[in-house]
Each structure stands twice: as structure tokens, then as C-alpha cells.
Short mmCIF file of C-alpha atoms and ligand atoms in Angstrom, two decimals:
data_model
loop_
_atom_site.label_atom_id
_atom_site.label_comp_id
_atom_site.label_asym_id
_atom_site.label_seq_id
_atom_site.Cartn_x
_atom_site.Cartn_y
_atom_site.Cartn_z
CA UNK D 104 204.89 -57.25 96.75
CA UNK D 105 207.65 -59.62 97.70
CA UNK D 106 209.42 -58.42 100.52
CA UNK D 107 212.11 -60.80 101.07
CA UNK D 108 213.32 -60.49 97.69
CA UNK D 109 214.68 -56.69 98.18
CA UNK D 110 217.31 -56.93 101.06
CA UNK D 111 216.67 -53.82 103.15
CA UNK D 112 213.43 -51.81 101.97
CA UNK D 113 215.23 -48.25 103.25
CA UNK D 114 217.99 -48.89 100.11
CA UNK D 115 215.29 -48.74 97.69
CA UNK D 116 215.34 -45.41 95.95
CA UNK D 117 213.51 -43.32 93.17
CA UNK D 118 214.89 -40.96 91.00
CA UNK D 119 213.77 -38.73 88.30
CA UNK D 120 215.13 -39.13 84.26
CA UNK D 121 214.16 -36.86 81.82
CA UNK D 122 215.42 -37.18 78.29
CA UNK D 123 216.03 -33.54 77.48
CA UNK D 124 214.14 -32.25 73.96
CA UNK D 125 217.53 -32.82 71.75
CA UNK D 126 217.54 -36.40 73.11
CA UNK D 127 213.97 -36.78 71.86
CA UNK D 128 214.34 -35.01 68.32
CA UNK D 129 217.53 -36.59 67.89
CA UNK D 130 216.00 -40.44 68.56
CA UNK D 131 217.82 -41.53 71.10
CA UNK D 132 214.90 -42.19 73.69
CA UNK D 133 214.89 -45.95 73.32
CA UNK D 134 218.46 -46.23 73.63
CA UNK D 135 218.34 -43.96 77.18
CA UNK D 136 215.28 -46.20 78.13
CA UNK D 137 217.32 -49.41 77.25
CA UNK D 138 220.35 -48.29 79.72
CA UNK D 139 218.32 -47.85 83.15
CA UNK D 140 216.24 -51.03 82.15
CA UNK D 141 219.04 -53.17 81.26
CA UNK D 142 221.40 -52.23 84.63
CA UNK D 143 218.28 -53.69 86.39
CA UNK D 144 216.22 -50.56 87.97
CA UNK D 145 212.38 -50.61 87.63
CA UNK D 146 210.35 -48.07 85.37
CA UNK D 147 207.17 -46.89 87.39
CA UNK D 148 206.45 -43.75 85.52
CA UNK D 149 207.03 -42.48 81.80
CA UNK D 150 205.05 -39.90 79.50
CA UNK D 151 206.15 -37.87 76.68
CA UNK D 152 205.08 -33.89 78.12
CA UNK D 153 205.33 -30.65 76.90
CA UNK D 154 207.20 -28.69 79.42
CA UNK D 155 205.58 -25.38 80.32
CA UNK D 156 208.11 -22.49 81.55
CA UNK D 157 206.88 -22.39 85.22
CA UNK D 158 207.86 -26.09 85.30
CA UNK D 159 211.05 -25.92 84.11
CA UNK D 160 211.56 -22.73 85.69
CA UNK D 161 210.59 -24.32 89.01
CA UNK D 162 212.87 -27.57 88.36
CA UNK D 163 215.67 -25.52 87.68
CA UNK D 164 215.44 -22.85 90.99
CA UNK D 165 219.07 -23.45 91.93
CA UNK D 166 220.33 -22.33 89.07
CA UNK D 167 218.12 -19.02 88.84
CA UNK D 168 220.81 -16.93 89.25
CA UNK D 169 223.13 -19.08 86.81
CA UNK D 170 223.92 -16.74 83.20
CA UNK D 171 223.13 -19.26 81.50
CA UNK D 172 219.26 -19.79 83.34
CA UNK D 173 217.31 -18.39 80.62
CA UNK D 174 218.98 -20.27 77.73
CA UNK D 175 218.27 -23.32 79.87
CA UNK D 176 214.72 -22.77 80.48
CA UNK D 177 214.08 -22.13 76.95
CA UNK D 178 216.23 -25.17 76.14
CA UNK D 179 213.99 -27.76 78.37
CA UNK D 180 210.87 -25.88 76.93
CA UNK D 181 212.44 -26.18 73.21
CA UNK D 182 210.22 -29.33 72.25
CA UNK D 183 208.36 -32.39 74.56
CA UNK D 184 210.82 -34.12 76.64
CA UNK D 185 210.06 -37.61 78.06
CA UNK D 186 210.01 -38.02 81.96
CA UNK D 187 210.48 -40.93 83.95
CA UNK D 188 210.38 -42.09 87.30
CA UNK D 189 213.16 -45.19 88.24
CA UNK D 190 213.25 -47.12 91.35
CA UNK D 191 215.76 -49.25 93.13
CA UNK D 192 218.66 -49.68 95.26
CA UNK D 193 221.03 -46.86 94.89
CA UNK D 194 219.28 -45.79 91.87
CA UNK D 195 220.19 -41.87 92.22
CA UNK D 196 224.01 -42.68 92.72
CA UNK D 197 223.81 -45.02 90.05
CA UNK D 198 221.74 -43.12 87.06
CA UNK D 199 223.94 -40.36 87.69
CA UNK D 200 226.96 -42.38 86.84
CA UNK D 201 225.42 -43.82 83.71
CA UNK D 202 224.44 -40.52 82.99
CA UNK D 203 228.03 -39.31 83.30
CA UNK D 204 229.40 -35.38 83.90
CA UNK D 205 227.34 -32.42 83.11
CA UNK D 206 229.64 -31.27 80.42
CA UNK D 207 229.47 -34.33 78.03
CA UNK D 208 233.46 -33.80 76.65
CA UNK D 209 234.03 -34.28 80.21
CA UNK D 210 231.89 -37.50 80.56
CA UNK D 211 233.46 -41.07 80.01
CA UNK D 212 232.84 -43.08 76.84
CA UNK D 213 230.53 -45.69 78.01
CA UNK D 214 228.08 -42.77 79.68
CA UNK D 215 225.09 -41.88 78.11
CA UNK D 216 226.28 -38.14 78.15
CA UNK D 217 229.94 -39.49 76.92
CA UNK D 218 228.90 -41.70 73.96
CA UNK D 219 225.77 -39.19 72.64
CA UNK D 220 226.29 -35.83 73.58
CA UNK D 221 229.11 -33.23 72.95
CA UNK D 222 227.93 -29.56 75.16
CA UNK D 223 226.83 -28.95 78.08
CA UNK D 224 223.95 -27.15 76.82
CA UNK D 225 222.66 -30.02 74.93
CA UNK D 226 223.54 -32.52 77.25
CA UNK D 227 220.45 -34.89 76.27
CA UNK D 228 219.16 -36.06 79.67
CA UNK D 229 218.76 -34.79 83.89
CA UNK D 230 219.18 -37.01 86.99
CA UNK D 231 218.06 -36.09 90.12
CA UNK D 232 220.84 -35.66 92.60
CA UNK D 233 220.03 -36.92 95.62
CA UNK D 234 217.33 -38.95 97.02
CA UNK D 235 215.34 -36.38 98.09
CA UNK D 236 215.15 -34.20 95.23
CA UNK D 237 214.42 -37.28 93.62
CA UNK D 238 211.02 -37.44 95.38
CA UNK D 239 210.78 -33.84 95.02
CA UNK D 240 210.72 -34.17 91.16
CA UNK D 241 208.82 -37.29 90.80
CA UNK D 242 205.98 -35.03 92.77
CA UNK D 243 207.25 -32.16 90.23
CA UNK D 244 206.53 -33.66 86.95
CA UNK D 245 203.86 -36.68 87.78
CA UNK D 246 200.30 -36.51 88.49
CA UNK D 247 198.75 -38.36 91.04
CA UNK D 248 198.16 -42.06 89.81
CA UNK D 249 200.85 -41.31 86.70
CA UNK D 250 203.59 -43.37 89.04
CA UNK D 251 202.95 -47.36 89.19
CA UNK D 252 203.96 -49.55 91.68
CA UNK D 253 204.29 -53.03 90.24
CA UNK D 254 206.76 -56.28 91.36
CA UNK D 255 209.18 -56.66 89.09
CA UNK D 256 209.60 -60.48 87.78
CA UNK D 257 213.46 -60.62 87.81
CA UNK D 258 213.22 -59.07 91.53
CA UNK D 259 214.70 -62.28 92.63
CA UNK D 260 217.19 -62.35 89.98
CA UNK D 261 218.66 -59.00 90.52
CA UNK D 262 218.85 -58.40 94.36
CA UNK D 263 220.23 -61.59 96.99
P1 GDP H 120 223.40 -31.86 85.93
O1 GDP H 120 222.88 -32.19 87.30
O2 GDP H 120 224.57 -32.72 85.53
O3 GDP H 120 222.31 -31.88 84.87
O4 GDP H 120 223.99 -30.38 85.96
P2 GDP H 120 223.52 -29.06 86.78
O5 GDP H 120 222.48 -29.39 87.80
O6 GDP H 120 224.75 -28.37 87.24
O7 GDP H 120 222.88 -28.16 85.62
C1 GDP H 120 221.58 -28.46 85.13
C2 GDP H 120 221.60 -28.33 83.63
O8 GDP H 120 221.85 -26.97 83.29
C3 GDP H 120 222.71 -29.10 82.91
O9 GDP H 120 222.40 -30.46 82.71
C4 GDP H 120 222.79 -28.33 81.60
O10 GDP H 120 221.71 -28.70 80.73
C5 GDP H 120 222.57 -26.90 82.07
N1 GDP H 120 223.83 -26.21 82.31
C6 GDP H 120 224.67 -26.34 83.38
N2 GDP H 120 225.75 -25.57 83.24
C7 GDP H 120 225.60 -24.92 82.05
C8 GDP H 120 226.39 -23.96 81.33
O11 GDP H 120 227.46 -23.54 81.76
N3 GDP H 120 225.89 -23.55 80.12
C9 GDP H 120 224.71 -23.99 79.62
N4 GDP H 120 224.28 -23.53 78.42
N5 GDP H 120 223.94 -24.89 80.27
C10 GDP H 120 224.38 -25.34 81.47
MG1 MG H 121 221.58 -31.10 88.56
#
């Protein structure tokens, strides 16, 4: 661990991506992967997991009383998604804005929502929103030990 590398410690944030089960049948993991990794955030946690419906059910609790909750749950529960933890400065802000808007006609071209997705109910991948339902999922969907903490070997070349 390099401390003087990362500016202020307190910026550096985690955040939850999950490639939604269309995003995996339809191939595009490595190209959702590729995105976070090349903008310069660091991967400590990634599996490939079969979603059970309490999970999903309990990821999704704000939206409980949405119409569309129970297409949603069995939507995330449809086929194994791929979860992954991201860290960095302004990470949550930031994922969510190459993720682009929850309805994917509504998302920009150059989003990974507005260049591979077209509904909202098949909207290929979640963000966390903030920073601490970011922690909230990470503890949601990893095990203990499933998150690594490692130093990054661009550190230096990404952050002043
Ligand atoms: P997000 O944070 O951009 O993912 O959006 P929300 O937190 O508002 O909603 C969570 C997820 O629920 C979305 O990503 C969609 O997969 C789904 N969802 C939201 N609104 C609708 C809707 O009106 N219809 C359907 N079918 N799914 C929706
Ligand atoms: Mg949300």
C-alpha cells in the first residue's frame, strides 16, 4: 500500500457492478469489464453467481412496492449474473455515468446502457447509487475474503 500515491484516502470509493443475466447470455461481459478497467478504477472482487430470489429480492427492497418488482426479481434470477466490486475515487458517481440512464433509449451513445441496451427491463447492468449502498452491496453479494485488496501498478499513473 502506497499511500502517497492516492491524494486524499476519504475520496476513495467502492461500488457494486453487476452485469445483469441478458448482459451475460448476450456476451457482452468482457466489453462491461473492459469500460471500468480502462477509465482507471481497480477490480477487487468478481464471480459469476447464481442469484437466489431472497438476494435479489433483498437488493431490490426499494422497489418492493414498484409494479414492475416481480418481473424484476425474476429478471435478475433469469440466469447467473456476474458481480463485481470497483474501487476508486469517485467511483459511484462515475460508474453510474458510464453506465448511463435506467431506461437505455434514454441513455447517451457512448454509455454502456446507450450503445448495448434498448428497455429498461433489460437494461444489462446495476450501479450502486451512492457510496453507502455501495458498501451495503459489496457486503450483499460477497463473502468474506471474496473482495481483494491489492496496489494497483498504474496507481501513480492515474492519480497526482
Ligand atoms: P438503476 O439504478 O438505473 O438500475 O434504476 P432503478 O434503481 O430505478 O431500478 C432498478 C432496476 O429495476 C432497473 O435497472 C431496471 O432493471 C428495473 N426497472 C426500473 N424501472 C422499471 C420499469 O419501469 N419496468 C421494468 N420492467 N423494470 C424496471
Ligand atoms: Mg438503482
Amino acid at each position: 500500500f502506497l499511500p502517497h500515491l492516492v491524494a486524499s484516502m476519504e475520496d476513495v470509493e467502492e461500488t457494486y457492478i453487476m452485469v445483469k443475466p441478458d448482459g451475460v447470455q448476450r456476451g457482452l461481459v468482457g466489453e462491461m469489464i473492459s469500460r471500468f478497467e480502462k477509465k482507471g478504477f481497480k477490480l477487487t472482487g468478481l464471480k459469476l453467481f447464481q442469484c437466489p430470489q431472497e438476494l435479489a429480492e433483498e437488493h431490490y427492497k426499494d422497489l418492493k412496492s414498484k409494479s414492475f418488482f416481480p418481473k424484476l426479481i425474476s429478471y435478475i434470477t433469469s440466469g447467473p449474473v456476474v458481480c463485481m466490486a470497483w474501487e476508486g475515487v469517485g467511483v459511484v458517481a462515475s460508474a453510474r455515468k458510464l453506465i448511463g440512464a435506467t431506461n437505455p433509449l434514454q441513455a447517451e451513445p457512448g454509455t454502456i446502457r446507450g450503445d448495448l441496451a434498448v428497455q429498461t427491463g433489460r437494461n444489462v447492468i446495476h450501479g450502486s447509487d451512492s457510496p453507502d449502498n455501495g458498501k451495503r452491496e459489496i457486503a450483499l453479494w460477497f463473502k468474506e475474503g471474496e473482495v481483494c485488496q491489492w496496489t494497483s501498478a498504474q496507481a501513480s499513473w492515474l492519480m497526482e
